[in-house]
Coordinates of C-alpha atoms in Angstrom, one line a residue:
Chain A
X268 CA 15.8 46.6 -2.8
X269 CA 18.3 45.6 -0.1
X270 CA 19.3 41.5 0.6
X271 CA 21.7 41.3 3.9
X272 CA 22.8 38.1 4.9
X273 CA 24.9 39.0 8.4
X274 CA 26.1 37.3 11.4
X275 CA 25.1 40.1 13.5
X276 CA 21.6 41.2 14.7
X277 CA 19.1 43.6 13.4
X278 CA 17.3 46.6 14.8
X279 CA 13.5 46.4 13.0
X280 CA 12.8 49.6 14.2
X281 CA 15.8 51.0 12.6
X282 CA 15.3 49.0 9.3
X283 CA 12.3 50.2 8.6
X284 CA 12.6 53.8 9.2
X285 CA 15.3 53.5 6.2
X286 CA 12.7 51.4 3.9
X287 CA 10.3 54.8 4.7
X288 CA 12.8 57.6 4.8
X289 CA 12.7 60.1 2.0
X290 CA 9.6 58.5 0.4
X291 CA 6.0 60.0 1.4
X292 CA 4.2 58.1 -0.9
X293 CA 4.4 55.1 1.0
X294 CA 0.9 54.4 2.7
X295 CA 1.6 50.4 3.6
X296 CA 5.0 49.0 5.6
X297 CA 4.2 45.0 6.2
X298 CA 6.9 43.3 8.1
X299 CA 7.7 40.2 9.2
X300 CA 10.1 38.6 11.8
X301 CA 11.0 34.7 12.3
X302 CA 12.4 33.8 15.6
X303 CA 14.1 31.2 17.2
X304 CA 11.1 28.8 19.5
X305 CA 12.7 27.2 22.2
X306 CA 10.6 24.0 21.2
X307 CA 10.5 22.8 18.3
X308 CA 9.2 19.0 16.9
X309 CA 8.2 18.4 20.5
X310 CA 12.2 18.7 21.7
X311 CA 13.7 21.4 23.3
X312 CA 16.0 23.7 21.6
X313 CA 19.0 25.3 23.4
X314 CA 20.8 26.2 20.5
X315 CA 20.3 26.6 16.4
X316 CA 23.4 27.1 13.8
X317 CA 22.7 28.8 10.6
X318 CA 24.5 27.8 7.7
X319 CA 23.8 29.1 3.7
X320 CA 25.8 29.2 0.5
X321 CA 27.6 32.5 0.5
X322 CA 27.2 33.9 -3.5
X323 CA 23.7 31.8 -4.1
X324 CA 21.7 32.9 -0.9
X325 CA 22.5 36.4 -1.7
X326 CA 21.4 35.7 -5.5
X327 CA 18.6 33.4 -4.7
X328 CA 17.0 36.3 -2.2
X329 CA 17.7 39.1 -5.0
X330 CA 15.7 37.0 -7.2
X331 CA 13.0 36.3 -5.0
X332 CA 12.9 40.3 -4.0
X333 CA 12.7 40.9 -8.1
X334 CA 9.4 38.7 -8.6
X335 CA 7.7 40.2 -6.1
X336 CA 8.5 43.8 -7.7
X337 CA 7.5 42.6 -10.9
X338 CA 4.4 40.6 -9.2
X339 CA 3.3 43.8 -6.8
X340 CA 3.0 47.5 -7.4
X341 CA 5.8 47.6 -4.4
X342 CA 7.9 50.9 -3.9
X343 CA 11.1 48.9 -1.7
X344 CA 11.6 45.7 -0.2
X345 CA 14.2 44.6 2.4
X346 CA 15.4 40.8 3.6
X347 CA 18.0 40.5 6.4
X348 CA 18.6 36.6 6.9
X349 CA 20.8 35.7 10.0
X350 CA 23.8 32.8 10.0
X351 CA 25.9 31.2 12.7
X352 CA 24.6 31.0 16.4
X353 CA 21.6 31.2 17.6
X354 CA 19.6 31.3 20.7
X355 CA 16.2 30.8 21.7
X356 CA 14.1 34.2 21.3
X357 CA 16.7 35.1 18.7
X358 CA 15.8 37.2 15.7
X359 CA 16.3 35.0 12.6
X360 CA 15.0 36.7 9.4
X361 CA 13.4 40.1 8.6
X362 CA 11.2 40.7 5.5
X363 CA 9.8 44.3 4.9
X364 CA 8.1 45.4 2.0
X365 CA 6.8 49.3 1.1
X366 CA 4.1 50.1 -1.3
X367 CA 1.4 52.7 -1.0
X368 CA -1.5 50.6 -0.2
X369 CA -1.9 47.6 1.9
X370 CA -2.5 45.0 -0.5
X371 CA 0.6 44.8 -2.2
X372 CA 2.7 45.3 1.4
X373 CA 1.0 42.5 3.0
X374 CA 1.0 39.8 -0.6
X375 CA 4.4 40.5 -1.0
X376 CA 5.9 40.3 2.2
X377 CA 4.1 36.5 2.2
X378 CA 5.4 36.1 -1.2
X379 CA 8.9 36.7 -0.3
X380 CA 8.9 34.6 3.5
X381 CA 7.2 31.5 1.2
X382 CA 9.6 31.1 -1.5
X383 CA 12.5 32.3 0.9
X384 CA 12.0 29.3 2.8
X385 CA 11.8 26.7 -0.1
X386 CA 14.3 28.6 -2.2
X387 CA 16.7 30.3 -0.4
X388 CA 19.8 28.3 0.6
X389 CA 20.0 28.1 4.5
X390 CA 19.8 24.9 6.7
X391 CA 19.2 25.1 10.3
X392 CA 21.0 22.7 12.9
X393 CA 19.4 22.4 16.4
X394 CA 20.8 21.6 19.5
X395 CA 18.8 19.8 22.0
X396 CA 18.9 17.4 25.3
X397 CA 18.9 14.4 22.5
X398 CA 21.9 16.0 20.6
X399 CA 22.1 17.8 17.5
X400 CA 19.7 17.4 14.5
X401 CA 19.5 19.3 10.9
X402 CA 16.0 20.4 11.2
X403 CA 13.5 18.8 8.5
X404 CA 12.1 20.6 5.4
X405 CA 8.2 21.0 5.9
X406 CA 5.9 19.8 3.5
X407 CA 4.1 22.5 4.5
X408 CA 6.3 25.2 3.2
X409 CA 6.4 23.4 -0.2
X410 CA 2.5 23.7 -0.1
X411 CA 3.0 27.1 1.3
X412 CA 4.7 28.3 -2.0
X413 CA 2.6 26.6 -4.4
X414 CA -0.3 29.1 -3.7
X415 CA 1.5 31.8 -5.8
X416 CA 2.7 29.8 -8.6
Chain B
X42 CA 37.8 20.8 -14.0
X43 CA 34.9 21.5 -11.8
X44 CA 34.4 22.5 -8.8
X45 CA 32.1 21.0 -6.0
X46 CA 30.0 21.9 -3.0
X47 CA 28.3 20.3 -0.1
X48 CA 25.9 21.8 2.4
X49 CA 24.8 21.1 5.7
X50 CA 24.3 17.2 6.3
X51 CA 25.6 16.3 3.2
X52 CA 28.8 18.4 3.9
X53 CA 29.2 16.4 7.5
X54 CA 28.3 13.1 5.9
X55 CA 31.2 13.5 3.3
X56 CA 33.4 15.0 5.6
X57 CA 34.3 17.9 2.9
X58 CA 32.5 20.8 1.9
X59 CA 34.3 21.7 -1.2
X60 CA 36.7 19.3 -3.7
X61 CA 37.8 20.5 -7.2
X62 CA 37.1 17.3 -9.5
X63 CA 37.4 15.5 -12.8
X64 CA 34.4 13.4 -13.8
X65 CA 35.3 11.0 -16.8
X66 CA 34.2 12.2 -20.0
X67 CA 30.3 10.9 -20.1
X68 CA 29.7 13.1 -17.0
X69 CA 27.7 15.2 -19.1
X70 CA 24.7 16.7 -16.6
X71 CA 23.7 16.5 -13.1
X72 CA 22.3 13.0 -13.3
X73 CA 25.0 11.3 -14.3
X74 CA 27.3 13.4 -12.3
X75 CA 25.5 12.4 -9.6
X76 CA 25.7 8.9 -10.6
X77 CA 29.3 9.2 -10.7
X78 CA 29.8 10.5 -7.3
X79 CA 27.3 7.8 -5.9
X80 CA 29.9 5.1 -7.3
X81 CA 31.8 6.2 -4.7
X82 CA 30.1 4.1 -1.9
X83 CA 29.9 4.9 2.0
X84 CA 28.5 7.9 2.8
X85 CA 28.4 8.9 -1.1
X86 CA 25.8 6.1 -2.2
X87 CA 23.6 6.4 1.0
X88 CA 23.1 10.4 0.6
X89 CA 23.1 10.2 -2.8
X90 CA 20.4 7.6 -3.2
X91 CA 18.0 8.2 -5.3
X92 CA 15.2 8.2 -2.8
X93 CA 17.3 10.9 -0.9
X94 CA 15.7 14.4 -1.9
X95 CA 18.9 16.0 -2.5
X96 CA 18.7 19.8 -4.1
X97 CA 21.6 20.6 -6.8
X98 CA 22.8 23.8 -7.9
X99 CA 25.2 24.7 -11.0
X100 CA 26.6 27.8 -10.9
X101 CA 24.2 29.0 -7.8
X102 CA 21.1 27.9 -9.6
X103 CA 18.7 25.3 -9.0
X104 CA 19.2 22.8 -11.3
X105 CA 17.5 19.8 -12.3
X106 CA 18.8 16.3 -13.6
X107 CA 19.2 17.3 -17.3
X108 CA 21.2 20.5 -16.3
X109 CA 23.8 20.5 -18.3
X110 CA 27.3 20.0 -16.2
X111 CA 30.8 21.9 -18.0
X112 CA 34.5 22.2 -17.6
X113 CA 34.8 25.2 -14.8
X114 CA 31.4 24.7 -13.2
X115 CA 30.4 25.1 -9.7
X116 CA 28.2 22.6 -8.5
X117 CA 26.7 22.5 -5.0
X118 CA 24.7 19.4 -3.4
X119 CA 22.7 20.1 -0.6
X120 CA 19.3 19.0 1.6
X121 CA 16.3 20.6 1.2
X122 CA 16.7 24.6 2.5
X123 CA 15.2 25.2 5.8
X124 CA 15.7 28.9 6.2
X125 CA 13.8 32.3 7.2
Chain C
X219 CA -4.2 41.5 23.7
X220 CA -3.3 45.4 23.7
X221 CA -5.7 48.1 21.8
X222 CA -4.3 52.0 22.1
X223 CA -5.8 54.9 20.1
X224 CA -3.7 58.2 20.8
X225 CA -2.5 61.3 19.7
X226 CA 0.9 60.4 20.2
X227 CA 3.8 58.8 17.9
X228 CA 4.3 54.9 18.1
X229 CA 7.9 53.2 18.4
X230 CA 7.6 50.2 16.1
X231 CA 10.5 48.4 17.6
X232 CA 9.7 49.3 21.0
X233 CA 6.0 47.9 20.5
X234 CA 7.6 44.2 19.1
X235 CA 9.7 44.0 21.6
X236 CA 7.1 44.4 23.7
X237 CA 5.1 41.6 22.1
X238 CA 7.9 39.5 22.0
X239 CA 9.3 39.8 25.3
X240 CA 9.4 36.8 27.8
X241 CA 7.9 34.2 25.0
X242 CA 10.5 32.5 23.7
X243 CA 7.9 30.2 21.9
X244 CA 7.6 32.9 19.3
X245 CA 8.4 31.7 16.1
X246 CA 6.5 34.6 14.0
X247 CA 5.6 38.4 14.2
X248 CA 3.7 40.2 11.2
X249 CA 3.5 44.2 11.3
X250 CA 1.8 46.6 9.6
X251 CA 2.4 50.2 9.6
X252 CA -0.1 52.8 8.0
X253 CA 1.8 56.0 6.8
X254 CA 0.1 59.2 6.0
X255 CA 0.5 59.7 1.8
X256 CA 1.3 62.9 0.8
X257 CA -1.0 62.4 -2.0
X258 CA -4.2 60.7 -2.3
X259 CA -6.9 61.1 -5.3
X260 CA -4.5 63.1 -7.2
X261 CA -3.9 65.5 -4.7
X262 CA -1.5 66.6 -2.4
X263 CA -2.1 66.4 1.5
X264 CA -0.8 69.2 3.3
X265 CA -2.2 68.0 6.5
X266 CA -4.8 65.2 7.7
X267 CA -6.8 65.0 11.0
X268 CA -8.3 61.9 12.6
X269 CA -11.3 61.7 13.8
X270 CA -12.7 59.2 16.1
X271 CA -15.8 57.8 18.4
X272 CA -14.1 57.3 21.7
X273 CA -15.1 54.1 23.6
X274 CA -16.7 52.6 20.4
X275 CA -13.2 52.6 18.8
X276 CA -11.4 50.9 21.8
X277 CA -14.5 48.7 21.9
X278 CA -15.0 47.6 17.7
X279 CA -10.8 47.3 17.9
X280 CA -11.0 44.9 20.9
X281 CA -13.4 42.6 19.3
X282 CA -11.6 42.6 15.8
X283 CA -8.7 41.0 17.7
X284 CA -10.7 38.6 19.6
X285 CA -11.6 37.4 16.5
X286 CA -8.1 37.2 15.3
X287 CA -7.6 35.2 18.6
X288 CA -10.6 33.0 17.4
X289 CA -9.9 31.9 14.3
X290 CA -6.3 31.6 14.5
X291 CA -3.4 30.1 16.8
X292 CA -2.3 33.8 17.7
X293 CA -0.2 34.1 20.5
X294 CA -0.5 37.8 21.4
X295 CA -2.0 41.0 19.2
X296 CA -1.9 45.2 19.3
X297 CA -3.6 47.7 17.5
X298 CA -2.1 51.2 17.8
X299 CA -3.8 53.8 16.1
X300 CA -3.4 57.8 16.0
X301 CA -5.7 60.3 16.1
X302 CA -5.8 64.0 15.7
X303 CA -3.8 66.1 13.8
X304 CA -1.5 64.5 11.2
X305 CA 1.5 65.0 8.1
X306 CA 2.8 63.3 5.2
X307 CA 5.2 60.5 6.1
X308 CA 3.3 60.0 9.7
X309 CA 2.7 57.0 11.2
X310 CA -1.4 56.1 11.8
X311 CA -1.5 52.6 12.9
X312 CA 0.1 49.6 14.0
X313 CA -0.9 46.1 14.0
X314 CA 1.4 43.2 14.8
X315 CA 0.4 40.1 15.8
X316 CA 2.6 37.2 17.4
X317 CA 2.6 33.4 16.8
X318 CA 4.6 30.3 16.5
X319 CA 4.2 29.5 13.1
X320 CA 3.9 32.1 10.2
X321 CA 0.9 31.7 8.7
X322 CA -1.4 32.2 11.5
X323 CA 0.8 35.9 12.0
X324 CA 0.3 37.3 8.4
X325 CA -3.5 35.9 7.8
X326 CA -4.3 37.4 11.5
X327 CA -2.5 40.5 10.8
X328 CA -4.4 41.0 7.0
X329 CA -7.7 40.3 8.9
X330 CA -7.4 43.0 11.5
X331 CA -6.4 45.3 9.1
X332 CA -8.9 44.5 6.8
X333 CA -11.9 44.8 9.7
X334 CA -10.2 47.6 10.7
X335 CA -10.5 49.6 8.0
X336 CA -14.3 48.9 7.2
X337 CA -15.5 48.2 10.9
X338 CA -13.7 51.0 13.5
X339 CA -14.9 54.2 13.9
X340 CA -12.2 56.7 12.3
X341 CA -12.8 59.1 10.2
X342 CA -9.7 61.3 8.1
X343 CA -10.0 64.6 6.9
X344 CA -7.6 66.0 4.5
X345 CA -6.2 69.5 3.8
X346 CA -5.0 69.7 0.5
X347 CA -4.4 72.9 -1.8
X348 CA -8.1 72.5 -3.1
X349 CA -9.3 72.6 0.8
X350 CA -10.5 70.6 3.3
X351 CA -12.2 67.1 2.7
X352 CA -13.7 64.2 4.2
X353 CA -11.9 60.7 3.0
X354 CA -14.3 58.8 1.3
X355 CA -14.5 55.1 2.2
X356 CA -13.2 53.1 -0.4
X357 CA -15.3 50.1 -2.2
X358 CA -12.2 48.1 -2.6
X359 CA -11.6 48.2 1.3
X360 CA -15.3 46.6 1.6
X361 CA -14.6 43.7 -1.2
X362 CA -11.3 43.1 0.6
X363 CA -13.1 42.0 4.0
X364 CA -16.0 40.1 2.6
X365 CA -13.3 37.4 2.3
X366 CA -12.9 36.6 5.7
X367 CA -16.2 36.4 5.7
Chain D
X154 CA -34.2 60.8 26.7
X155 CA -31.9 59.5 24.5
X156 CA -28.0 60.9 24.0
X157 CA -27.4 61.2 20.4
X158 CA -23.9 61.6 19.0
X159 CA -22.2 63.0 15.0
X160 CA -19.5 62.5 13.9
X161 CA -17.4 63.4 11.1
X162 CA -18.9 65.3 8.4
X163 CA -22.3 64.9 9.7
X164 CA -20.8 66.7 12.9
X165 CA -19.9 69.5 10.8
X166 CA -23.2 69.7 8.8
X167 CA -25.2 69.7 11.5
X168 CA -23.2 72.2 13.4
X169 CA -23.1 70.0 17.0
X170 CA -21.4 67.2 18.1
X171 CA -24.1 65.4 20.5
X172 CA -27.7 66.3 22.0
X173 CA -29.8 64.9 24.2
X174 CA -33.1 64.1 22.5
X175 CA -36.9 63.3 23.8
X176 CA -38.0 61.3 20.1
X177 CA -42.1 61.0 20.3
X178 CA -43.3 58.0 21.6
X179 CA -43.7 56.7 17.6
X180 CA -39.8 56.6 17.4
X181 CA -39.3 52.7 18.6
X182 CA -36.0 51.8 16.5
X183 CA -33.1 53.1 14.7
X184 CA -35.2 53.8 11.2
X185 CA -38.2 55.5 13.1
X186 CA -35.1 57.6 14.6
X187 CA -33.8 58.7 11.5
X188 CA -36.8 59.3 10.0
X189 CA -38.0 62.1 13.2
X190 CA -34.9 63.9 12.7
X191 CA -35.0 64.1 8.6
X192 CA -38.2 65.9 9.2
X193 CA -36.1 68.8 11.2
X194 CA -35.3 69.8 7.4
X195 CA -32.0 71.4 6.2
X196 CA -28.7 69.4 7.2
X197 CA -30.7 66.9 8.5
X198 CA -33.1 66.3 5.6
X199 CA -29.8 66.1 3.5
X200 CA -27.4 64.2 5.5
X201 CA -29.8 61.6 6.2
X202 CA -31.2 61.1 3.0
X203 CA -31.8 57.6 2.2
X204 CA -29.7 57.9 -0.8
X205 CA -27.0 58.7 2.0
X206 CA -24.7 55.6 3.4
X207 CA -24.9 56.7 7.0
X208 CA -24.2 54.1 9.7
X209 CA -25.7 54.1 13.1
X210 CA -24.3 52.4 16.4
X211 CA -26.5 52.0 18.9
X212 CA -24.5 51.5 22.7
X213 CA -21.7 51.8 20.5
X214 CA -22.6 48.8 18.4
X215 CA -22.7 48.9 14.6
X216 CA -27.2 48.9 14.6
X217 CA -29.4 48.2 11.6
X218 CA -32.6 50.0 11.0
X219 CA -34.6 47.6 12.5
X220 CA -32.4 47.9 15.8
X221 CA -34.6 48.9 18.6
X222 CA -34.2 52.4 20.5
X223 CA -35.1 52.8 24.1
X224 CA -34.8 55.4 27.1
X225 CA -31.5 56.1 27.8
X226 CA -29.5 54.6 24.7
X227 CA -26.6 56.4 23.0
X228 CA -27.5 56.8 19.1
X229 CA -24.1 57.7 16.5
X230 CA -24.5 58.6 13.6
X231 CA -21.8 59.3 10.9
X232 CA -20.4 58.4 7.5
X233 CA -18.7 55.3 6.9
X234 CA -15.3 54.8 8.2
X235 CA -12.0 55.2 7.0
X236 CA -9.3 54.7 9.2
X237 CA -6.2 52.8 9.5

């Protein structure tokens, strides 16, 4: 179980031939990439800053990897959460989860990108032609997360 | 002694984003910690309102209004996460 | 909307780049990867071969997205899937499946999988050290798609 | 004349992968079909048991029994599928 929180980009393909290496009893690899929209609440976006709480986002994602183990017959699971600067088409966050049927992959991999966004600590800033905004919590995550509770 | 955190608006709004500080003796959880901090006026009472969905976090976990606040804590105030 | 069946290896990071090229009002991609297990029903697969009906396949596959594209606000979607002679660890199938918002990605991406599995004409063989054999289809791959239903 | 097509292990039983077929003029739909080539005996009889789930696609459409056959369709027949 692996929780990166980097500055940098990622390379999916690369990422997940390290969740499968070494292991053919994996069957299932679900994945899931969030990207930056250049529109977002109706306004354009030319620009989105990342910020988190170094020590907690790391804990809080660990945590959230660890229920899903305990939830799912998983065999690895993998989160890479961008911060800083951002541009539209950007790659933002990277979930991946391995298990050897589908089920599990695809349930977990949900599980993780629902409470992630309601529990992990990162807020987004947009910039756009009316200036810069923190972006909103959606209801709709909340309702999101509720499913699995 | 404890030590204090904001995030994202709240850190702009304050104009901090980290101040070590010494509640008076009935600090004694996050709700009156909170309280406390609110008595500060300005910038502190409006994003600190109660009707201001403001997340907390002692020692990086969620915590809720009874969470217990001690000597050497680290206590973060923050907006609702919008991540991933 | 892309459908491939092959003999050839996929590059999963090649393929969502692909997706995600030139739409920067991409907020989501889900995957799914199908790996070859080197055990399956208690025994070990030395070797698996896939079988298919071409035209039919490229024809059930196309529909099973345009379904996708019906019930969900899907931007784009692409099947790969392998056929002939496979091992352990090998990659048979793709599926990713672009969007704006995440929950339309990951319900679209289940789905295809699901009809996949129960409604494309594939058929695996497995060598193991007990000889050849015909995969059974699996109940539990037949319960799992009566819920879109 | 109809094209007729097996895959799979019904391929194997039967020893060929497609023929071209002239059914009687009795065989009208997909269970009249089955039912002509059962009577060849051996593989057949067995294969296409009723007990057996075997699927047919007619024009390379899934096809019920009740699924009408006609001059110059292409009939598959093979087990249920398990790919992906």
């Amino acid at each position: 179980m692996t929780v990166r929180v980097q500055n940098e980009d990622f390379d999916l393909g690369a990422e997940i031939l390290k969740l499968r290496q070494g292991n053919s009893g994996i069957g299932a690899i679900a994945s899931f990439v969030g990207l930056v929209r250049d529109l977002n609440e109706n306004a354009r976006v030319a620009e989105m800053t990342l910020e988190h709480y170094p020590g907690m986002t790391e804990k809080a994602l660990a945590e959230i990897l660890e229920q899903a183990k305990q939830r799912w017959s998983i065999i690895d699971a993998l989160v890479i959460h961008r911060v800083g600067s951002l541009k539209p088409a950007d790659q933002i966050v990277l979930v991946a989860v391995s298990s050897a049927h589908r089920g599990a992959a695809f349930a977990a991999c949900e599980f993780i990108m629902d409470y992630l966004k309601t529990r992990a600590p990162f807020w987004k800033k947009e910039q756009t032609e009316a200036g810069a905004r923190w972006v909103d919590a959606h209801e709709s995550d909340e309702t999101a997360v509720q499913r699995w509770v | 002694m404890i030590t204090l955190l904001y995030f994202a608006r709240l850190r702009e709004s304050f104009g901090i984003s980290s101040e070590q500080a010494h509640p008076p003796a009935h600090v004694v959880d996050v709700r009156s910690l909170t309280e406390w901090l609110r008595q500060r006026g300005g910038a502190w009472q409006e994003e600190l309102a109660q009707s201001r969905p403001v997340r907390v976090a002692v020692n990086q976990d969620m915590a809720g209004p009874d969470r217990a606040v001690c000597d050497g804590d680290e206590i973060a105030f923050f907006p609702p996460v919008t991540g991933g």
